mmCIF file of C-alpha atoms in Angstrom:
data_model
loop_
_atom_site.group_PDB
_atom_site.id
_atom_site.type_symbol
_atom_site.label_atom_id
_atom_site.label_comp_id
_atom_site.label_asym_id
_atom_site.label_seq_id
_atom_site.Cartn_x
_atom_site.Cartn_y
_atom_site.Cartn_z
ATOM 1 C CA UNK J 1 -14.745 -26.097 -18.600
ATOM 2 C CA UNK J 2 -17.505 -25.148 -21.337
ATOM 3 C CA UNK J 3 -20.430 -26.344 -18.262
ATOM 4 C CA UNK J 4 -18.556 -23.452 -16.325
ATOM 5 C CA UNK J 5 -19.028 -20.855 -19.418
ATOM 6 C CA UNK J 6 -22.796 -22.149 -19.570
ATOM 7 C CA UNK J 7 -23.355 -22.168 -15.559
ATOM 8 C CA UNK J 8 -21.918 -17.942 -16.313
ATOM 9 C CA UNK J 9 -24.159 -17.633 -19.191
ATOM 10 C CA UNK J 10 -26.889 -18.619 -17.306
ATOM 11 C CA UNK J 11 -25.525 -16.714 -14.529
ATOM 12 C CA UNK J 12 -25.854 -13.315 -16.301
ATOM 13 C CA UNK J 13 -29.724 -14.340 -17.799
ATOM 14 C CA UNK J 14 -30.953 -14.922 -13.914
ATOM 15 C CA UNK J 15 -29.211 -11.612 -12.946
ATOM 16 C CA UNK J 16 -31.121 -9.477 -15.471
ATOM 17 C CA UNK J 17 -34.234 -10.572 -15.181
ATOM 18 C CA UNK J 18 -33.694 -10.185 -11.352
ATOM 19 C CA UNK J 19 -33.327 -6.675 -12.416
ATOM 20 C CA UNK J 20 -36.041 -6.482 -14.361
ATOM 21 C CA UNK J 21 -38.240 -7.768 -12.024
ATOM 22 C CA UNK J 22 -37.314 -5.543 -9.541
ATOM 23 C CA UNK J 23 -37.374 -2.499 -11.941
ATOM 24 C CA UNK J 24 -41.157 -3.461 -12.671
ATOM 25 C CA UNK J 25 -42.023 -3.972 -9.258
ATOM 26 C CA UNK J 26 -40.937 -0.094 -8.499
ATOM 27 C CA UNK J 27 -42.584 0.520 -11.040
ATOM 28 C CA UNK J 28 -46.161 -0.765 -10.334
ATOM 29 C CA UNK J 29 -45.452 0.218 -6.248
ATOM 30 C CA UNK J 30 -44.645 3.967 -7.340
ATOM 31 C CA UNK J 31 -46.526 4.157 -10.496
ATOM 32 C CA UNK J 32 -42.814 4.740 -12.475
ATOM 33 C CA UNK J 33 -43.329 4.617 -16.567
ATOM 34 C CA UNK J 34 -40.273 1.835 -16.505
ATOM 35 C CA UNK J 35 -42.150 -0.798 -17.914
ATOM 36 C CA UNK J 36 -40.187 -0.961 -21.726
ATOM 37 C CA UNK J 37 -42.042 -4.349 -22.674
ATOM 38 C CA UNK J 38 -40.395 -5.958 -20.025
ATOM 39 C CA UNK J 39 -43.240 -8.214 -19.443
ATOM 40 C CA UNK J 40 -43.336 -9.558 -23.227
ATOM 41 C CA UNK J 41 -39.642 -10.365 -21.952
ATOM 42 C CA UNK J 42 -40.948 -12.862 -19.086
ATOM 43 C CA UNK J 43 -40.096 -10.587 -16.190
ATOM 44 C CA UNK J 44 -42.494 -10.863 -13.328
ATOM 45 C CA UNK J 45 -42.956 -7.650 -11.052
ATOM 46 C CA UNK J 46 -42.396 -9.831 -7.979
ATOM 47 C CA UNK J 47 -39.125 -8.593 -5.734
ATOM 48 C CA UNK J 48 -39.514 -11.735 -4.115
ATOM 49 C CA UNK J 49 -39.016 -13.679 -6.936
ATOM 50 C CA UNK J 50 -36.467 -10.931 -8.578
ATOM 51 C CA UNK J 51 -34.393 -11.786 -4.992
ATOM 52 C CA UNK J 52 -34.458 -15.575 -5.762
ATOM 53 C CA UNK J 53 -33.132 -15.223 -9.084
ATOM 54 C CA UNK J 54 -30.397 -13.126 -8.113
ATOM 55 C CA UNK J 55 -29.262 -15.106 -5.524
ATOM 56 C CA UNK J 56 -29.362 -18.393 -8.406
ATOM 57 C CA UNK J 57 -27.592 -15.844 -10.744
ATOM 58 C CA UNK J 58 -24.612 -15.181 -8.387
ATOM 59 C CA UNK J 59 -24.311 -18.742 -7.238
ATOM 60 C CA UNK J 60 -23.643 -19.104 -11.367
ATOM 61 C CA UNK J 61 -21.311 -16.313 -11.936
ATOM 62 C CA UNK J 62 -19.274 -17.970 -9.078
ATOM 63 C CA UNK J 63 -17.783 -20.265 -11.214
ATOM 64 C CA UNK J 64 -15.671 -17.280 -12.772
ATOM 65 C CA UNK J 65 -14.098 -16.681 -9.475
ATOM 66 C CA UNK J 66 -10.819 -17.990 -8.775
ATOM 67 C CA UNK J 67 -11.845 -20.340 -6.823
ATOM 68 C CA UNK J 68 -10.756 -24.301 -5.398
ATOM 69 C CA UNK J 69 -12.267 -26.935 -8.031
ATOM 70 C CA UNK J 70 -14.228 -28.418 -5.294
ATOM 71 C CA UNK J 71 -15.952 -25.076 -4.370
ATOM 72 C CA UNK J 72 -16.790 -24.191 -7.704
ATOM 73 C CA UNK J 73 -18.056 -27.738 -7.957
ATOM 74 C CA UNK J 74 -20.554 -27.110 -4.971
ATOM 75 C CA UNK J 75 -21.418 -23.378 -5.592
ATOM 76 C CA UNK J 76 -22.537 -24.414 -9.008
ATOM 77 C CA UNK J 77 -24.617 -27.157 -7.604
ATOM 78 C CA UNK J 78 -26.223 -25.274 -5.201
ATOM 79 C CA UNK J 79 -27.302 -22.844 -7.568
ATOM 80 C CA UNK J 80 -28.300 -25.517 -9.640
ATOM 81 C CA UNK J 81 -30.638 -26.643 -6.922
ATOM 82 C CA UNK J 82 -32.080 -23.739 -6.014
ATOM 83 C CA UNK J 83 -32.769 -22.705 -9.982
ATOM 84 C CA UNK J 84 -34.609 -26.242 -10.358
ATOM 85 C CA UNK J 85 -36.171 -25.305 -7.263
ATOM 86 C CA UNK J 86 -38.047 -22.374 -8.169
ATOM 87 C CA UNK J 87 -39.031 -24.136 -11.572
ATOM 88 C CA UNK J 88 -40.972 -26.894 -9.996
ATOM 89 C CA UNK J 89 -42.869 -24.111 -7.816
ATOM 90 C CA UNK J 90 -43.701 -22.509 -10.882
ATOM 91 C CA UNK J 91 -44.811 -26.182 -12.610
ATOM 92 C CA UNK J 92 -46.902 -26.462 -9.293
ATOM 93 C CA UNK J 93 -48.739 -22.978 -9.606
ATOM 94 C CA UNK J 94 -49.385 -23.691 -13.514
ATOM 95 C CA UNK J 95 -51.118 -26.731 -12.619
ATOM 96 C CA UNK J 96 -52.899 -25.125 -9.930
ATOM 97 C CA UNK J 97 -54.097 -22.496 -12.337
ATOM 98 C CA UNK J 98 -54.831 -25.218 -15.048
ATOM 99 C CA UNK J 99 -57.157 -26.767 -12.397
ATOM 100 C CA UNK J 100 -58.190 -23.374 -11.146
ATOM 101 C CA UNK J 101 -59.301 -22.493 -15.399
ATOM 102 C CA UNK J 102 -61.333 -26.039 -15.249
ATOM 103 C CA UNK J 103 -63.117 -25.431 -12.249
ATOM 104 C CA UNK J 104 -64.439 -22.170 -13.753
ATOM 105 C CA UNK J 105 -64.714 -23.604 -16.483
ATOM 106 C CA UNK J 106 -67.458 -26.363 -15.074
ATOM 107 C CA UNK J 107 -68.972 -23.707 -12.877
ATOM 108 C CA UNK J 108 -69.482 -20.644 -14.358
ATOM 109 C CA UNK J 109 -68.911 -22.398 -18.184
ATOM 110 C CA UNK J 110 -66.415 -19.463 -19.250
ATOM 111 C CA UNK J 111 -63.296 -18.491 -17.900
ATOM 112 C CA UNK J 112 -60.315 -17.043 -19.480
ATOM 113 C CA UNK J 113 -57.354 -19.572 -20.088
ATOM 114 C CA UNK J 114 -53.547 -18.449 -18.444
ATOM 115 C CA UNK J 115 -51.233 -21.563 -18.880
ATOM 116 C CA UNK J 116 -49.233 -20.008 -21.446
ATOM 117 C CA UNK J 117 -48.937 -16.856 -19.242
ATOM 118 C CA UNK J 118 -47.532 -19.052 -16.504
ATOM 119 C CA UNK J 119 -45.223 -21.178 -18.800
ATOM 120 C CA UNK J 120 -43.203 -18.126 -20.580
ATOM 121 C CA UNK J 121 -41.732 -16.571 -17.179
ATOM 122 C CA UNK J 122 -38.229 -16.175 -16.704
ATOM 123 C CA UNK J 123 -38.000 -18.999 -13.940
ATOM 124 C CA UNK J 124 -39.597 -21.370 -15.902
ATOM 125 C CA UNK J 125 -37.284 -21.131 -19.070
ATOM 126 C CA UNK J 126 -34.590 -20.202 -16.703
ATOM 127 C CA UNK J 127 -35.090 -23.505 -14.925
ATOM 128 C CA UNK J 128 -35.470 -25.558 -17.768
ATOM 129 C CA UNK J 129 -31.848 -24.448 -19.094
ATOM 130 C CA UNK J 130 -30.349 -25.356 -15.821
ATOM 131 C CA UNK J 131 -31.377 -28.387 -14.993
ATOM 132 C CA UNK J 132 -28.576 -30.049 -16.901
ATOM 133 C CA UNK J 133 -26.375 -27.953 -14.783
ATOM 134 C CA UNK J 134 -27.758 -30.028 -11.688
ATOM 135 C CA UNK J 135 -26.942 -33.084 -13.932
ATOM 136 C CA UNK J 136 -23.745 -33.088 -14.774
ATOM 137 C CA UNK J 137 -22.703 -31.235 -11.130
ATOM 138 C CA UNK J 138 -24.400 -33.938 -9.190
ATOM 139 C CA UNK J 139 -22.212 -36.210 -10.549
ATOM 140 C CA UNK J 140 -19.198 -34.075 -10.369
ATOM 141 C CA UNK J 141 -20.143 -33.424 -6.260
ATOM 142 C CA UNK J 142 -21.010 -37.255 -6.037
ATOM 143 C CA UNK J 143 -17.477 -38.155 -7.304
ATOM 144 C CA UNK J 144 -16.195 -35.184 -5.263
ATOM 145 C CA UNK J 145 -17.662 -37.262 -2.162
ATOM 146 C CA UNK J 146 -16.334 -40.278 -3.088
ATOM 147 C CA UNK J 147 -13.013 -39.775 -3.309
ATOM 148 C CA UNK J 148 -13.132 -37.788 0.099
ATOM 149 C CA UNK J 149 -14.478 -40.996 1.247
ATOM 150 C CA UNK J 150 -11.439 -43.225 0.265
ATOM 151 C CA UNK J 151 -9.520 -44.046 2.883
ATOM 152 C CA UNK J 152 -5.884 -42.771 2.694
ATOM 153 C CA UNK J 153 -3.230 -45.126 2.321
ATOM 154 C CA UNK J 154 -0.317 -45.028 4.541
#
């Protein structure tokens, strides 16, 4: 019961800074003054990214539905999946910036560094606090699977 509470918790951070995402991205595409330090936050002005994150967020707050065990189970992990998902792209384009500062770094001998830029977003942190969500409901969907596989006893 208390992974469900955390897999809402969660839930609720993803859904905000979906919206705050998106509220930055209108607000660099119409020149809006919505900004409100948003960005010292860890939202990203990207309504791609503001769509992913909602769609992780309501795969979390699923778990408050009333719902069957087993689809709770599988809604969780799927959100769970997709969360850990979006972290390792963002791993992958801080280590292509990393190599990206080096390169500069051996060509032009300055550049300016932006690893810690990439490493405070929302997806990353997000990410990072779910991936003991895919944990524990990997093993709750692999015993789900198991005992669906049992062979019933007449």
């Amino acid at each position: 019961m208390k992974w469900y509470a955390y897999a809402a918790v969660i839930g609720v951070f993803y859904i905000l800074y979906s919206i705050f995402g998106a509220a930055l991205w209108l607000s660099e595409m119409f020149n809006l003054p919505i900004e409100m330090g948003l960005r010292n936050l860890g939202a990203v002005p990207d309504i791609g990214l503001s769509i992913a994150l909602f769609t992780v967020g309501v795969l979390f707050l699923g778990c408050l539905r009333n719902l069957e065990e087993t689809v709770k189970i599988t809604v969780i992990f799927i959100g769970a999946i997709l969360a850990v998902a979006l972290l390792a792209l963002q791993i992958l384009a801080a280590a292509a910036n990393a190599l990206d500062f080096l390169f500069l770094i051996s060509v032009n001998g300055e550049a300016e560094p932006q690893l810690e830029v990439e490493l405070i977003r929302a997806d990353f942190i997000l990410g990072l606090l779910s991936t003991p969500l895919l944990y524990i409901f990997y093993r709750k969907m692999r015993g789900i699977v198991h005992e669906s596989a049992k062979p019933v006893s007449s």
